[in-house]
Structure formats: C-alpha cells, structure tokens
Amino acid sequence: MDEKISIIVAVYNIENYIGRCIQSLLKQSYTNIEVLLIDDGSDDSSGEICREYAEKDERIKYFYKENGGLSDARNYGIAKASGSWITFVDGDDFVYGDMYQVLAGGVFESGLKIGMCSFQTFYHEAELDLKKAEAGTDRILKRQEVLELLLSPDRTDAIISCCKLFHKELFQGFQFPTGRYREDEFSTYKFWFKVEQVYYTERKMYFYYQREGSILHQRNVKKETDYWDALLERHLFFEKKELSGDFLCRDAEFCAMQLYNALFLENCSKEIKDEYIRLYKQQYDTCGMRTFGRYFAARYFTPLFLMVWKIRKRTKSLI
C-alpha cells in the first residue's frame, strides 16, 4: 500500500529550527507525503522560510492564520489535510529518515489504524544517539497495554500526539482543545478507545528538542492548572469507561501526586489553590486503604510539609 500521509507542522516564531524540521520530512524514505506548514501568526522570518520551501517542493503546503495556539494550528491542519493518514510534528523538532516508512509498514501490515514510536529528547544535536532510532522492539499492543503505558515510566510515548500515525477517520468529531496548555494530556488518550489494538515500536525515531523558550518550559499558573484539569478530566473519562478498580486506583494515585504540587504553586489565589488541594485529597479518598501510608501523609502531614517549605523559602530569600 502507498497511501498519502499528511504531516501537520505547527509553526510559531521558530526561524532558527523550522528549516531543520522541514528538511527531515523531505528526506523521508516514505515519499507519498504532504507537509502542511501551519504558520500560527509568526512575527519573525518563520513564514518566509516556509514559503521558500513550499515554492521548491510541491509536497509542501504553506498556510498562514492568526495566532490561536498549538491546538488551533493542529485543528486547522486536520481540516486541510488530504491524506488518508495524519501525523504531527512540532516545528522545532525533527524526525528519523525512516520514521514514516516504519510506522506505515507497521499499520499496513497489521491492518491497524494507529502506529506509534518512541522518541529522544535533546538540547543539542550532538547528544542524539542515532543507533537508538534503528533499534527497538516492534509489537502489537492491546488497548489495556497502551493504557498501562500511561502509568509507567514510558508514559509519554502514549501521551504525545507527535511520533504517532493516525488513520484520518479517527478525527471525525475530534478536535484538540483550544486555549489550553498540555493539549495532548487532554486528548490523545481518547484515541485508545477508538481502536482495539495499536502498532508500537520502541525505536526512538522522533527527536524532541528541549528549547528554553518553548511552551513546555514556560511556567505559569494556567499551564499548571491546565495539566491538573487534564488529569482529572481523564480520570473521569476512565471511570465512565468502567475500567478495572485496580487501574482506576493507580490512576487516582498518579493524579493525587501531581495535584500535590498545587501546594507550592506561586502567583495563585488561595481559592484556586484550596480547590486543587481539595481535589488532591479526593483522589486519595478514591484510592482507599490500599495506599494508607501515602493517604495518611497527604491528609495529616500536608500542613507540616507546607510550613517547612515556606520556612525554607523565606530563609533562602534572606541569604
């Protein structure tokens, strides 16, 4: 099979990186592709660079839109895509030359509608281990196995929308949440309930650039609360799907440990912080006696933890 893959690239003020990204896509061994460059209102030379590439290669399509955020750019790209398959790449990242050949081969051979690989993070290209992109186990995962990934050290593999290949029909009735940070946390897990199985390779073929100015590294109240909202919304979704009590309990534990960070969130109103602390304790209530030690600490030692943290913070400010 040789079905077209639509590669959607969100672009916003990444003039120093977008060329590297585009070149990695044009060098793909799987050639039946279209690259949709969605310029989300850039005010640097990113748009000009994208237009130059579009003029040189007919597989590249350039679109400009007013700034609306990453989710809005992806939704725009989905609407413009003409391929049977859809994938996402952030404009400051790049991909291994055989990435789409491997993913397409996996889904075509197995007859599945989602393929995913692993990824490498880097600050400098010299840190990359290209051998990891060539090695790794390939297998078919059942839905429950994918869900287990969400609670494992490799959880990001099952969360991020990049490093995945989706059949276009899966996007019927789906949109990324606009106006939210951590859009993948809000959305990707829903795809696992649209299919029974997924093709998965542990080969690290997506190169995820850790840029200081990127959204990932910008800390603010909304970014943190959006993350917690996404986890809570996901947990409620799992409850409605009537997943096993053991899985729900472990997911509640994970939510609770993340919500614990609300105690230390700066520049946040007491009302908002108190609400997340309430939700944090509620998640531990969900876990019941199984996690009694953590539960006891969360319920009764939290004020002590908070007091010690405040004292240490004040001490540092006086030094």
PDB file of C-alpha atoms in Angstrom:
ATOM      1  CA  MET A   1       0.000   0.000   0.000  1.00  0.00           C
ATOM      2  CA  ASP A   2       1.128   3.550  -0.659  1.00  0.00           C
ATOM      3  CA  GLU A   3      -1.455   5.811   0.937  1.00  0.00           C
ATOM      4  CA  LYS A   4      -0.725   9.503   1.403  1.00  0.00           C
ATOM      5  CA  ILE A   5       0.404  10.729   4.814  1.00  0.00           C
ATOM      6  CA  SER A   6      -0.438  14.307   5.808  1.00  0.00           C
ATOM      7  CA  ILE A   7       2.250  15.712   8.106  1.00  0.00           C
ATOM      8  CA  ILE A   8       0.919  18.700  10.062  1.00  0.00           C
ATOM      9  CA  VAL A   9       3.587  21.072  11.361  1.00  0.00           C
ATOM     10  CA  ALA A  10       2.604  23.903  13.704  1.00  0.00           C
ATOM     11  CA  VAL A  11       4.911  26.893  13.216  1.00  0.00           C
ATOM     12  CA  TYR A  12       5.294  29.857  15.547  1.00  0.00           C
ATOM     13  CA  ASN A  13       8.424  32.012  15.795  1.00  0.00           C
ATOM     14  CA  ILE A  14      10.935  29.209  15.241  1.00  0.00           C
ATOM     15  CA  GLU A  15      13.031  30.702  12.455  1.00  0.00           C
ATOM     16  CA  ASN A  16      16.183  29.006  13.749  1.00  0.00           C
ATOM     17  CA  TYR A  17      14.696  25.500  13.716  1.00  0.00           C
ATOM     18  CA  ILE A  18      11.940  25.169  11.113  1.00  0.00           C
ATOM     19  CA  GLY A  19      14.381  24.562   8.243  1.00  0.00           C
ATOM     20  CA  ARG A  20      15.885  21.572  10.052  1.00  0.00           C
ATOM     21  CA  CYS A  21      12.409  20.169  10.650  1.00  0.00           C
ATOM     22  CA  ILE A  22      11.274  20.558   7.035  1.00  0.00           C
ATOM     23  CA  GLN A  23      14.456  19.010   5.655  1.00  0.00           C
ATOM     24  CA  SER A  24      13.984  15.918   7.837  1.00  0.00           C
ATOM     25  CA  LEU A  25      10.480  15.497   6.396  1.00  0.00           C
ATOM     26  CA  LEU A  26      11.581  15.880   2.807  1.00  0.00           C
ATOM     27  CA  LYS A  27      14.259  13.207   3.335  1.00  0.00           C
ATOM     28  CA  GLN A  28      11.725  10.579   4.410  1.00  0.00           C
ATOM     29  CA  SER A  29      12.124   7.204   2.732  1.00  0.00           C
ATOM     30  CA  TYR A  30       8.320   7.080   2.582  1.00  0.00           C
ATOM     31  CA  THR A  31       7.694   9.596  -0.181  1.00  0.00           C
ATOM     32  CA  ASN A  32       3.902   9.759  -0.579  1.00  0.00           C
ATOM     33  CA  ILE A  33       3.528  12.641   1.832  1.00  0.00           C
ATOM     34  CA  GLU A  34       2.212  16.154   2.031  1.00  0.00           C
ATOM     35  CA  VAL A  35       3.686  18.590   4.536  1.00  0.00           C
ATOM     36  CA  LEU A  36       1.236  21.183   5.842  1.00  0.00           C
ATOM     37  CA  LEU A  37       3.099  24.099   7.402  1.00  0.00           C
ATOM     38  CA  ILE A  38       0.610  25.980   9.587  1.00  0.00           C
ATOM     39  CA  ASP A  39       2.045  29.394  10.421  1.00  0.00           C
ATOM     40  CA  ASP A  40       0.227  30.415  13.605  1.00  0.00           C
ATOM     41  CA  GLY A  41       0.808  34.156  13.263  1.00  0.00           C
ATOM     42  CA  SER A  42       4.613  34.195  13.436  1.00  0.00           C
ATOM     43  CA  ASP A  43       6.209  37.636  13.561  1.00  0.00           C
ATOM     44  CA  ASP A  44       9.753  36.501  12.770  1.00  0.00           C
ATOM     45  CA  SER A  45      11.045  35.044   9.487  1.00  0.00           C
ATOM     46  CA  SER A  46       9.451  31.613  10.017  1.00  0.00           C
ATOM     47  CA  GLY A  47       6.717  32.309   7.451  1.00  0.00           C
ATOM     48  CA  GLU A  48       9.210  33.438   4.821  1.00  0.00           C
ATOM     49  CA  ILE A  49      11.292  30.288   5.313  1.00  0.00           C
ATOM     50  CA  CYS A  50       8.175  28.117   4.995  1.00  0.00           C
ATOM     51  CA  ARG A  51       7.104  29.877   1.789  1.00  0.00           C
ATOM     52  CA  GLU A  52      10.539  29.352   0.252  1.00  0.00           C
ATOM     53  CA  TYR A  53      10.358  25.606   0.885  1.00  0.00           C
ATOM     54  CA  ALA A  54       6.789  25.470  -0.471  1.00  0.00           C
ATOM     55  CA  GLU A  55       7.920  27.101  -3.703  1.00  0.00           C
ATOM     56  CA  LYS A  56      10.645  24.480  -4.189  1.00  0.00           C
ATOM     57  CA  ASP A  57       8.678  21.300  -3.409  1.00  0.00           C
ATOM     58  CA  GLU A  58       5.058  20.658  -4.411  1.00  0.00           C
ATOM     59  CA  ARG A  59       4.584  18.311  -1.475  1.00  0.00           C
ATOM     60  CA  ILE A  60       4.766  21.303   0.876  1.00  0.00           C
ATOM     61  CA  LYS A  61       1.710  23.476   1.512  1.00  0.00           C
ATOM     62  CA  TYR A  62       2.016  26.713   3.458  1.00  0.00           C
ATOM     63  CA  PHE A  63      -0.882  28.275   5.376  1.00  0.00           C
ATOM     64  CA  TYR A  64      -0.951  31.449   7.433  1.00  0.00           C
ATOM     65  CA  LYS A  65      -3.505  32.054  10.175  1.00  0.00           C
ATOM     66  CA  GLU A  66      -3.934  34.439  13.071  1.00  0.00           C
ATOM     67  CA  ASN A  67      -2.333  33.269  16.281  1.00  0.00           C
ATOM     68  CA  GLY A  68      -4.552  30.816  18.130  1.00  0.00           C
ATOM     69  CA  GLY A  69      -2.161  28.423  19.816  1.00  0.00           C
ATOM     70  CA  LEU A  70      -0.872  24.934  19.086  1.00  0.00           C
ATOM     71  CA  SER A  71      -4.265  23.205  19.286  1.00  0.00           C
ATOM     72  CA  ASP A  72      -5.833  25.698  16.911  1.00  0.00           C
ATOM     73  CA  ALA A  73      -2.982  25.247  14.416  1.00  0.00           C
ATOM     74  CA  ARG A  74      -3.338  21.464  14.525  1.00  0.00           C
ATOM     75  CA  ASN A  75      -7.111  21.634  14.077  1.00  0.00           C
ATOM     76  CA  TYR A  76      -6.580  23.927  11.097  1.00  0.00           C
ATOM     77  CA  GLY A  77      -4.146  21.436   9.604  1.00  0.00           C
ATOM     78  CA  ILE A  78      -6.519  18.497  10.089  1.00  0.00           C
ATOM     79  CA  ALA A  79      -9.203  20.384   8.143  1.00  0.00           C
ATOM     80  CA  LYS A  80      -6.771  20.996   5.273  1.00  0.00           C
ATOM     81  CA  ALA A  81      -5.252  17.507   5.157  1.00  0.00           C
ATOM     82  CA  SER A  82      -5.906  15.425   2.033  1.00  0.00           C
ATOM     83  CA  GLY A  83      -4.080  12.251   3.081  1.00  0.00           C
ATOM     84  CA  SER A  84      -5.573   9.033   4.404  1.00  0.00           C
ATOM     85  CA  TRP A  85      -3.223   9.234   7.375  1.00  0.00           C
ATOM     86  CA  ILE A  86      -2.379  12.125   9.696  1.00  0.00           C
ATOM     87  CA  THR A  87       0.660  12.791  11.850  1.00  0.00           C
ATOM     88  CA  PHE A  88       2.015  15.777  13.785  1.00  0.00           C
ATOM     89  CA  VAL A  89       5.465  17.278  14.118  1.00  0.00           C
ATOM     90  CA  ASP A  90       6.346  20.335  16.186  1.00  0.00           C
ATOM     91  CA  GLY A  91       8.307  22.809  14.101  1.00  0.00           C
ATOM     92  CA  ASP A  92      11.375  22.848  16.344  1.00  0.00           C
ATOM     93  CA  ASP A  93      11.685  19.034  16.335  1.00  0.00           C
ATOM     94  CA  PHE A  94      12.728  16.677  13.566  1.00  0.00           C
ATOM     95  CA  VAL A  95      12.320  13.007  12.661  1.00  0.00           C
ATOM     96  CA  TYR A  96      14.406   9.997  11.650  1.00  0.00           C
ATOM     97  CA  GLY A  97      14.633   9.327   7.916  1.00  0.00           C
ATOM     98  CA  ASP A  98      12.723   6.017   8.068  1.00  0.00           C
ATOM     99  CA  MET A  99      10.148   7.030  10.670  1.00  0.00           C
ATOM    100  CA  TYR A 100       7.097   7.062   8.418  1.00  0.00           C
ATOM    101  CA  GLN A 101       8.285   4.063   6.431  1.00  0.00           C
ATOM    102  CA  VAL A 102       8.422   2.071   9.656  1.00  0.00           C
ATOM    103  CA  LEU A 103       5.094   3.323  11.032  1.00  0.00           C
ATOM    104  CA  ALA A 104       3.279   2.962   7.714  1.00  0.00           C
ATOM    105  CA  GLY A 105       4.676  -0.538   7.237  1.00  0.00           C
ATOM    106  CA  GLY A 106       3.537  -1.484  10.722  1.00  0.00           C
ATOM    107  CA  VAL A 107      -0.056  -0.310  10.343  1.00  0.00           C
ATOM    108  CA  PHE A 108      -0.437  -1.506   6.762  1.00  0.00           C
ATOM    109  CA  GLU A 109       0.849  -4.992   7.552  1.00  0.00           C
ATOM    110  CA  SER A 110      -1.239  -5.347  10.715  1.00  0.00           C
ATOM    111  CA  GLY A 111      -4.357  -3.627   9.379  1.00  0.00           C
ATOM    112  CA  LEU A 112      -4.423  -1.266  12.371  1.00  0.00           C
ATOM    113  CA  LYS A 113      -5.332   2.443  12.476  1.00  0.00           C
ATOM    114  CA  ILE A 114      -2.693   3.806  14.854  1.00  0.00           C
ATOM    115  CA  GLY A 115       1.052   3.392  14.827  1.00  0.00           C
ATOM    116  CA  MET A 116       3.428   4.937  17.345  1.00  0.00           C
ATOM    117  CA  CYS A 117       7.131   5.020  18.060  1.00  0.00           C
ATOM    118  CA  SER A 118       9.257   6.255  20.924  1.00  0.00           C
ATOM    119  CA  PHE A 119      11.342   9.447  20.984  1.00  0.00           C
ATOM    120  CA  GLN A 120      14.563  11.042  22.133  1.00  0.00           C
ATOM    121  CA  THR A 121      14.824  14.396  23.886  1.00  0.00           C
ATOM    122  CA  PHE A 122      17.837  16.611  23.296  1.00  0.00           C
ATOM    123  CA  TYR A 123      19.221  20.094  23.947  1.00  0.00           C
ATOM    124  CA  HIS A 124      21.980  19.794  21.354  1.00  0.00           C
ATOM    125  CA  GLU A 125      22.063  17.541  18.308  1.00  0.00           C
ATOM    126  CA  ALA A 126      25.417  16.163  19.445  1.00  0.00           C
ATOM    127  CA  GLU A 127      23.549  14.437  22.310  1.00  0.00           C
ATOM    128  CA  LEU A 128      21.476  12.275  19.978  1.00  0.00           C
ATOM    129  CA  ASP A 129      22.073   8.539  19.733  1.00  0.00           C
ATOM    130  CA  LEU A 130      21.010   7.628  16.206  1.00  0.00           C
ATOM    131  CA  LYS A 131      21.582   3.954  16.944  1.00  0.00           C
ATOM    132  CA  LYS A 132      18.545   4.073  19.233  1.00  0.00           C
ATOM    133  CA  ALA A 133      16.475   5.141  16.251  1.00  0.00           C
ATOM    134  CA  GLU A 134      17.491   1.973  14.445  1.00  0.00           C
ATOM    135  CA  ALA A 135      16.974  -0.474  17.316  1.00  0.00           C
ATOM    136  CA  GLY A 136      13.960  -1.436  19.389  1.00  0.00           C
ATOM    137  CA  THR A 137      11.199  -3.996  19.732  1.00  0.00           C
ATOM    138  CA  ASP A 138       8.126  -3.823  17.489  1.00  0.00           C
ATOM    139  CA  ARG A 139       4.858  -5.294  18.726  1.00  0.00           C
ATOM    140  CA  ILE A 140       1.077  -5.025  18.709  1.00  0.00           C
ATOM    141  CA  LEU A 141      -0.413  -3.620  21.895  1.00  0.00           C
ATOM    142  CA  LYS A 142      -3.944  -4.251  23.086  1.00  0.00           C
ATOM    143  CA  ARG A 143      -5.857  -1.281  24.497  1.00  0.00           C
ATOM    144  CA  GLN A 144      -5.173  -2.206  28.112  1.00  0.00           C
ATOM    145  CA  GLU A 145      -1.456  -2.458  27.380  1.00  0.00           C
ATOM    146  CA  VAL A 146      -1.467   1.056  25.938  1.00  0.00           C
ATOM    147  CA  LEU A 147      -3.345   2.321  28.996  1.00  0.00           C
ATOM    148  CA  GLU A 148      -0.740   0.681  31.220  1.00  0.00           C
ATOM    149  CA  LEU A 149       1.888   2.764  29.441  1.00  0.00           C
ATOM    150  CA  LEU A 150       0.150   5.867  30.804  1.00  0.00           C
ATOM    151  CA  LEU A 151       1.087   4.803  34.325  1.00  0.00           C
ATOM    152  CA  SER A 152       4.616   3.653  33.503  1.00  0.00           C
ATOM    153  CA  PRO A 153       7.999   5.415  33.204  1.00  0.00           C
ATOM    154  CA  ASP A 154       7.413   5.374  29.421  1.00  0.00           C
ATOM    155  CA  ARG A 155       4.064   7.148  29.779  1.00  0.00           C
ATOM    156  CA  THR A 156       4.998   9.984  27.412  1.00  0.00           C
ATOM    157  CA  ASP A 157       5.087   7.532  24.497  1.00  0.00           C
ATOM    158  CA  ALA A 158       1.337   7.057  24.930  1.00  0.00           C
ATOM    159  CA  ILE A 159       0.575  10.736  25.527  1.00  0.00           C
ATOM    160  CA  ILE A 160       2.232  12.996  22.980  1.00  0.00           C
ATOM    161  CA  SER A 161       0.489  13.341  19.615  1.00  0.00           C
ATOM    162  CA  CYS A 162       3.775  13.563  17.761  1.00  0.00           C
ATOM    163  CA  CYS A 163       5.567  10.267  16.981  1.00  0.00           C
ATOM    164  CA  LYS A 164       2.225   8.738  16.005  1.00  0.00           C
ATOM    165  CA  LEU A 165       0.443   7.898  12.759  1.00  0.00           C
ATOM    166  CA  PHE A 166      -3.367   8.080  12.825  1.00  0.00           C
ATOM    167  CA  HIS A 167      -5.911   6.992  10.240  1.00  0.00           C
ATOM    168  CA  LYS A 168      -7.797  10.108   9.225  1.00  0.00           C
ATOM    169  CA  GLU A 169     -11.222   8.652  10.070  1.00  0.00           C
ATOM    170  CA  LEU A 170     -10.276   8.717  13.752  1.00  0.00           C
ATOM    171  CA  PHE A 171     -10.519  12.516  13.687  1.00  0.00           C
ATOM    172  CA  GLN A 172     -14.236  12.540  12.940  1.00  0.00           C
ATOM    173  CA  GLY A 173     -15.814  14.517  15.778  1.00  0.00           C
ATOM    174  CA  PHE A 174     -12.417  15.211  17.337  1.00  0.00           C
ATOM    175  CA  GLN A 175     -10.590  18.480  17.953  1.00  0.00           C
ATOM    176  CA  PHE A 176      -7.646  19.459  20.095  1.00  0.00           C
ATOM    177  CA  PRO A 177      -8.751  21.729  22.986  1.00  0.00           C
ATOM    178  CA  THR A 178      -8.112  25.352  22.053  1.00  0.00           C
ATOM    179  CA  GLY A 179      -6.980  27.797  24.707  1.00  0.00           C
ATOM    180  CA  ARG A 180      -5.359  25.065  26.782  1.00  0.00           C
ATOM    181  CA  TYR A 181      -1.796  24.111  27.574  1.00  0.00           C
ATOM    182  CA  ARG A 182      -0.873  20.391  27.671  1.00  0.00           C
ATOM    183  CA  GLU A 183      -3.270  19.731  24.802  1.00  0.00           C
ATOM    184  CA  ASP A 184      -2.003  16.162  24.406  1.00  0.00           C
ATOM    185  CA  GLU A 185      -2.843  15.326  28.020  1.00  0.00           C
ATOM    186  CA  PHE A 186      -6.399  16.471  27.309  1.00  0.00           C
ATOM    187  CA  SER A 187      -6.890  14.473  24.155  1.00  0.00           C
ATOM    188  CA  THR A 188      -4.595  11.659  22.999  1.00  0.00           C
ATOM    189  CA  TYR A 189      -5.883   9.053  25.461  1.00  0.00           C
ATOM    190  CA  LYS A 190      -9.306   9.248  23.785  1.00  0.00           C
ATOM    191  CA  PHE A 191      -7.883   7.638  20.650  1.00  0.00           C
ATOM    192  CA  TRP A 192      -7.100   4.458  22.569  1.00  0.00           C
ATOM    193  CA  PHE A 193     -10.852   3.896  22.943  1.00  0.00           C
ATOM    194  CA  LYS A 194     -11.443   4.242  19.193  1.00  0.00           C
ATOM    195  CA  VAL A 195      -9.314   1.181  18.396  1.00  0.00           C
ATOM    196  CA  GLU A 196      -8.743  -2.252  19.883  1.00  0.00           C
ATOM    197  CA  GLN A 197      -5.028  -2.513  19.110  1.00  0.00           C
ATOM    198  CA  VAL A 198      -2.053  -0.307  18.239  1.00  0.00           C
ATOM    199  CA  TYR A 199       1.185  -0.919  16.374  1.00  0.00           C
ATOM    200  CA  TYR A 200       4.080   0.150  18.625  1.00  0.00           C
ATOM    201  CA  THR A 201       7.804   0.289  18.043  1.00  0.00           C
ATOM    202  CA  GLU A 202      10.249   1.214  20.788  1.00  0.00           C
ATOM    203  CA  ARG A 203      12.610   2.679  18.202  1.00  0.00           C
ATOM    204  CA  LYS A 204      13.311   6.318  19.140  1.00  0.00           C
ATOM    205  CA  MET A 205      12.631   7.914  15.768  1.00  0.00           C
ATOM    206  CA  TYR A 206      11.221  11.286  16.853  1.00  0.00           C
ATOM    207  CA  PHE A 207      13.722  13.875  18.069  1.00  0.00           C
ATOM    208  CA  TYR A 208      12.133  16.147  20.652  1.00  0.00           C
ATOM    209  CA  TYR A 209      14.033  19.417  21.084  1.00  0.00           C
ATOM    210  CA  GLN A 210      14.082  20.844  24.615  1.00  0.00           C
ATOM    211  CA  ARG A 211      14.139  24.553  23.782  1.00  0.00           C
ATOM    212  CA  GLU A 212      14.237  27.000  26.676  1.00  0.00           C
ATOM    213  CA  GLY A 213      11.715  29.343  25.074  1.00  0.00           C
ATOM    214  CA  SER A 214       9.245  26.605  24.148  1.00  0.00           C
ATOM    215  CA  ILE A 215       5.770  26.276  25.676  1.00  0.00           C
ATOM    216  CA  LEU A 216       6.910  23.192  27.591  1.00  0.00           C
ATOM    217  CA  HIS A 217       9.451  25.206  29.563  1.00  0.00           C
ATOM    218  CA  GLN A 218       7.289  28.232  30.297  1.00  0.00           C
ATOM    219  CA  ARG A 219       5.981  28.032  33.854  1.00  0.00           C
ATOM    220  CA  ASN A 220       2.782  29.821  34.833  1.00  0.00           C
ATOM    221  CA  VAL A 221      -0.361  29.184  36.830  1.00  0.00           C
ATOM    222  CA  LYS A 222      -2.547  28.390  33.833  1.00  0.00           C
ATOM    223  CA  LYS A 223      -0.086  25.864  32.476  1.00  0.00           C
ATOM    224  CA  GLU A 224      -0.004  24.033  35.792  1.00  0.00           C
ATOM    225  CA  THR A 225      -3.764  24.102  36.380  1.00  0.00           C
ATOM    226  CA  ASP A 226      -4.453  23.028  32.801  1.00  0.00           C
ATOM    227  CA  TYR A 227      -2.287  19.986  33.423  1.00  0.00           C
ATOM    228  CA  TRP A 228      -4.177  19.083  36.579  1.00  0.00           C
ATOM    229  CA  ASP A 229      -7.515  19.695  34.860  1.00  0.00           C
ATOM    230  CA  ALA A 230      -6.459  17.341  32.071  1.00  0.00           C
ATOM    231  CA  LEU A 231      -5.560  14.576  34.517  1.00  0.00           C
ATOM    232  CA  LEU A 232      -8.833  14.938  36.413  1.00  0.00           C
ATOM    233  CA  GLU A 233     -10.855  15.019  33.195  1.00  0.00           C
ATOM    234  CA  ARG A 234      -9.043  11.904  32.002  1.00  0.00           C
ATOM    235  CA  HIS A 235      -9.749  10.097  35.264  1.00  0.00           C
ATOM    236  CA  LEU A 236     -13.474  10.854  34.991  1.00  0.00           C
ATOM    237  CA  PHE A 237     -13.375   9.593  31.401  1.00  0.00           C
ATOM    238  CA  PHE A 238     -11.797   6.334  32.594  1.00  0.00           C
ATOM    239  CA  GLU A 239     -14.468   5.953  35.265  1.00  0.00           C
ATOM    240  CA  LYS A 240     -17.215   6.296  32.641  1.00  0.00           C
ATOM    241  CA  LYS A 241     -15.499   3.615  30.587  1.00  0.00           C
ATOM    242  CA  GLU A 242     -15.776   1.355  33.643  1.00  0.00           C
ATOM    243  CA  LEU A 243     -12.125   0.357  33.708  1.00  0.00           C
ATOM    244  CA  SER A 244     -10.957  -2.003  36.435  1.00  0.00           C
ATOM    245  CA  GLY A 245     -10.888  -0.806  40.015  1.00  0.00           C
ATOM    246  CA  ASP A 246      -7.162  -1.525  40.258  1.00  0.00           C
ATOM    247  CA  PHE A 247      -6.375   0.636  37.215  1.00  0.00           C
ATOM    248  CA  LEU A 248      -8.617   3.466  38.426  1.00  0.00           C
ATOM    249  CA  CYS A 249      -6.961   3.386  41.831  1.00  0.00           C
ATOM    250  CA  ARG A 250      -3.469   3.596  40.333  1.00  0.00           C
ATOM    251  CA  ASP A 251      -4.574   6.434  38.059  1.00  0.00           C
ATOM    252  CA  ALA A 252      -6.063   8.240  41.065  1.00  0.00           C
ATOM    253  CA  GLU A 253      -2.726   7.845  42.866  1.00  0.00           C
ATOM    254  CA  PHE A 254      -0.935   9.409  39.917  1.00  0.00           C
ATOM    255  CA  CYS A 255      -3.418  12.292  39.797  1.00  0.00           C
ATOM    256  CA  ALA A 256      -3.044  12.870  43.520  1.00  0.00           C
ATOM    257  CA  MET A 257       0.737  13.035  43.373  1.00  0.00           C
ATOM    258  CA  GLN A 258       0.558  15.611  40.581  1.00  0.00           C
ATOM    259  CA  LEU A 259      -2.122  17.648  42.352  1.00  0.00           C
ATOM    260  CA  TYR A 260       0.098  17.760  45.425  1.00  0.00           C
ATOM    261  CA  ASN A 261       2.179  20.354  43.557  1.00  0.00           C
ATOM    262  CA  ALA A 262      -0.717  22.802  43.984  1.00  0.00           C
ATOM    263  CA  LEU A 263       0.597  23.388  47.489  1.00  0.00           C
ATOM    264  CA  PHE A 264       3.710  25.015  46.051  1.00  0.00           C
ATOM    265  CA  LEU A 265       2.182  26.965  43.180  1.00  0.00           C
ATOM    266  CA  GLU A 266       3.158  30.624  43.291  1.00  0.00           C
ATOM    267  CA  ASN A 267       1.165  33.604  41.993  1.00  0.00           C
ATOM    268  CA  CYS A 268      -2.044  31.660  42.516  1.00  0.00           C
ATOM    269  CA  SER A 269      -5.073  32.747  44.543  1.00  0.00           C
ATOM    270  CA  LYS A 270      -5.837  30.941  47.777  1.00  0.00           C
ATOM    271  CA  GLU A 271      -9.268  29.967  46.409  1.00  0.00           C
ATOM    272  CA  ILE A 272      -7.795  28.199  43.380  1.00  0.00           C
ATOM    273  CA  LYS A 273      -5.095  26.520  45.443  1.00  0.00           C
ATOM    274  CA  ASP A 274      -7.611  25.342  48.063  1.00  0.00           C
ATOM    275  CA  GLU A 275      -9.806  23.845  45.339  1.00  0.00           C
ATOM    276  CA  TYR A 276      -6.942  21.780  43.913  1.00  0.00           C
ATOM    277  CA  ILE A 277      -5.901  20.678  47.388  1.00  0.00           C
ATOM    278  CA  ARG A 278      -9.491  19.519  47.933  1.00  0.00           C
ATOM    279  CA  LEU A 279      -9.363  17.578  44.680  1.00  0.00           C
ATOM    280  CA  TYR A 280      -5.986  16.192  45.675  1.00  0.00           C
ATOM    281  CA  LYS A 281      -7.390  14.750  48.892  1.00  0.00           C
ATOM    282  CA  GLN A 282     -10.417  13.458  46.994  1.00  0.00           C
ATOM    283  CA  GLN A 283      -8.151  11.425  44.720  1.00  0.00           C
ATOM    284  CA  TYR A 284      -6.547   9.822  47.746  1.00  0.00           C
ATOM    285  CA  ASP A 285     -10.015   9.027  49.068  1.00  0.00           C
ATOM    286  CA  THR A 286     -10.583   7.158  45.809  1.00  0.00           C
ATOM    287  CA  CYS A 287      -7.530   5.004  46.496  1.00  0.00           C
ATOM    288  CA  GLY A 288      -8.887   3.815  49.851  1.00  0.00           C
ATOM    289  CA  MET A 289      -6.828   1.681  52.250  1.00  0.00           C
ATOM    290  CA  ARG A 290      -4.530   0.372  49.507  1.00  0.00           C
ATOM    291  CA  THR A 291      -2.288   3.427  49.844  1.00  0.00           C
ATOM    292  CA  PHE A 292      -2.813   4.074  53.541  1.00  0.00           C
ATOM    293  CA  GLY A 293       0.728   5.318  54.177  1.00  0.00           C
ATOM    294  CA  ARG A 294       0.602   7.931  51.451  1.00  0.00           C
ATOM    295  CA  TYR A 295      -3.001   8.703  52.283  1.00  0.00           C
ATOM    296  CA  PHE A 296      -2.162   9.341  55.946  1.00  0.00           C
ATOM    297  CA  ALA A 297       0.760  11.590  54.996  1.00  0.00           C
ATOM    298  CA  ALA A 298      -1.352  13.505  52.490  1.00  0.00           C
ATOM    299  CA  ARG A 299      -4.199  14.015  54.939  1.00  0.00           C
ATOM    300  CA  TYR A 300      -2.304  14.867  58.090  1.00  0.00           C
ATOM    301  CA  PHE A 301       1.263  15.869  57.229  1.00  0.00           C
ATOM    302  CA  THR A 302       0.474  18.211  54.336  1.00  0.00           C
ATOM    303  CA  PRO A 303       0.224  21.301  56.606  1.00  0.00           C
ATOM    304  CA  LEU A 304       3.642  20.377  58.077  1.00  0.00           C
ATOM    305  CA  PHE A 305       5.178  19.926  54.617  1.00  0.00           C
ATOM    306  CA  LEU A 306       3.797  23.288  53.580  1.00  0.00           C
ATOM    307  CA  MET A 307       5.108  25.041  56.678  1.00  0.00           C
ATOM    308  CA  VAL A 308       8.620  23.602  56.202  1.00  0.00           C
ATOM    309  CA  TRP A 309       8.606  24.624  52.539  1.00  0.00           C
ATOM    310  CA  LYS A 310       7.606  28.207  53.421  1.00  0.00           C
ATOM    311  CA  ILE A 311      10.320  28.441  56.077  1.00  0.00           C
ATOM    312  CA  ARG A 312      12.976  27.194  53.656  1.00  0.00           C
ATOM    313  CA  LYS A 313      11.799  29.642  51.020  1.00  0.00           C
ATOM    314  CA  ARG A 314      11.957  32.590  53.437  1.00  0.00           C
ATOM    315  CA  THR A 315      15.389  31.509  54.650  1.00  0.00           C
ATOM    316  CA  LYS A 316      16.761  31.439  51.106  1.00  0.00           C
ATOM    317  CA  SER A 317      15.361  34.905  50.413  1.00  0.00           C
ATOM    318  CA  LEU A 318      17.325  36.272  53.382  1.00  0.00           C
ATOM    319  CA  ILE A 319      20.639  34.817  52.240  1.00  0.00           C
TER     320      ILE A 319
END
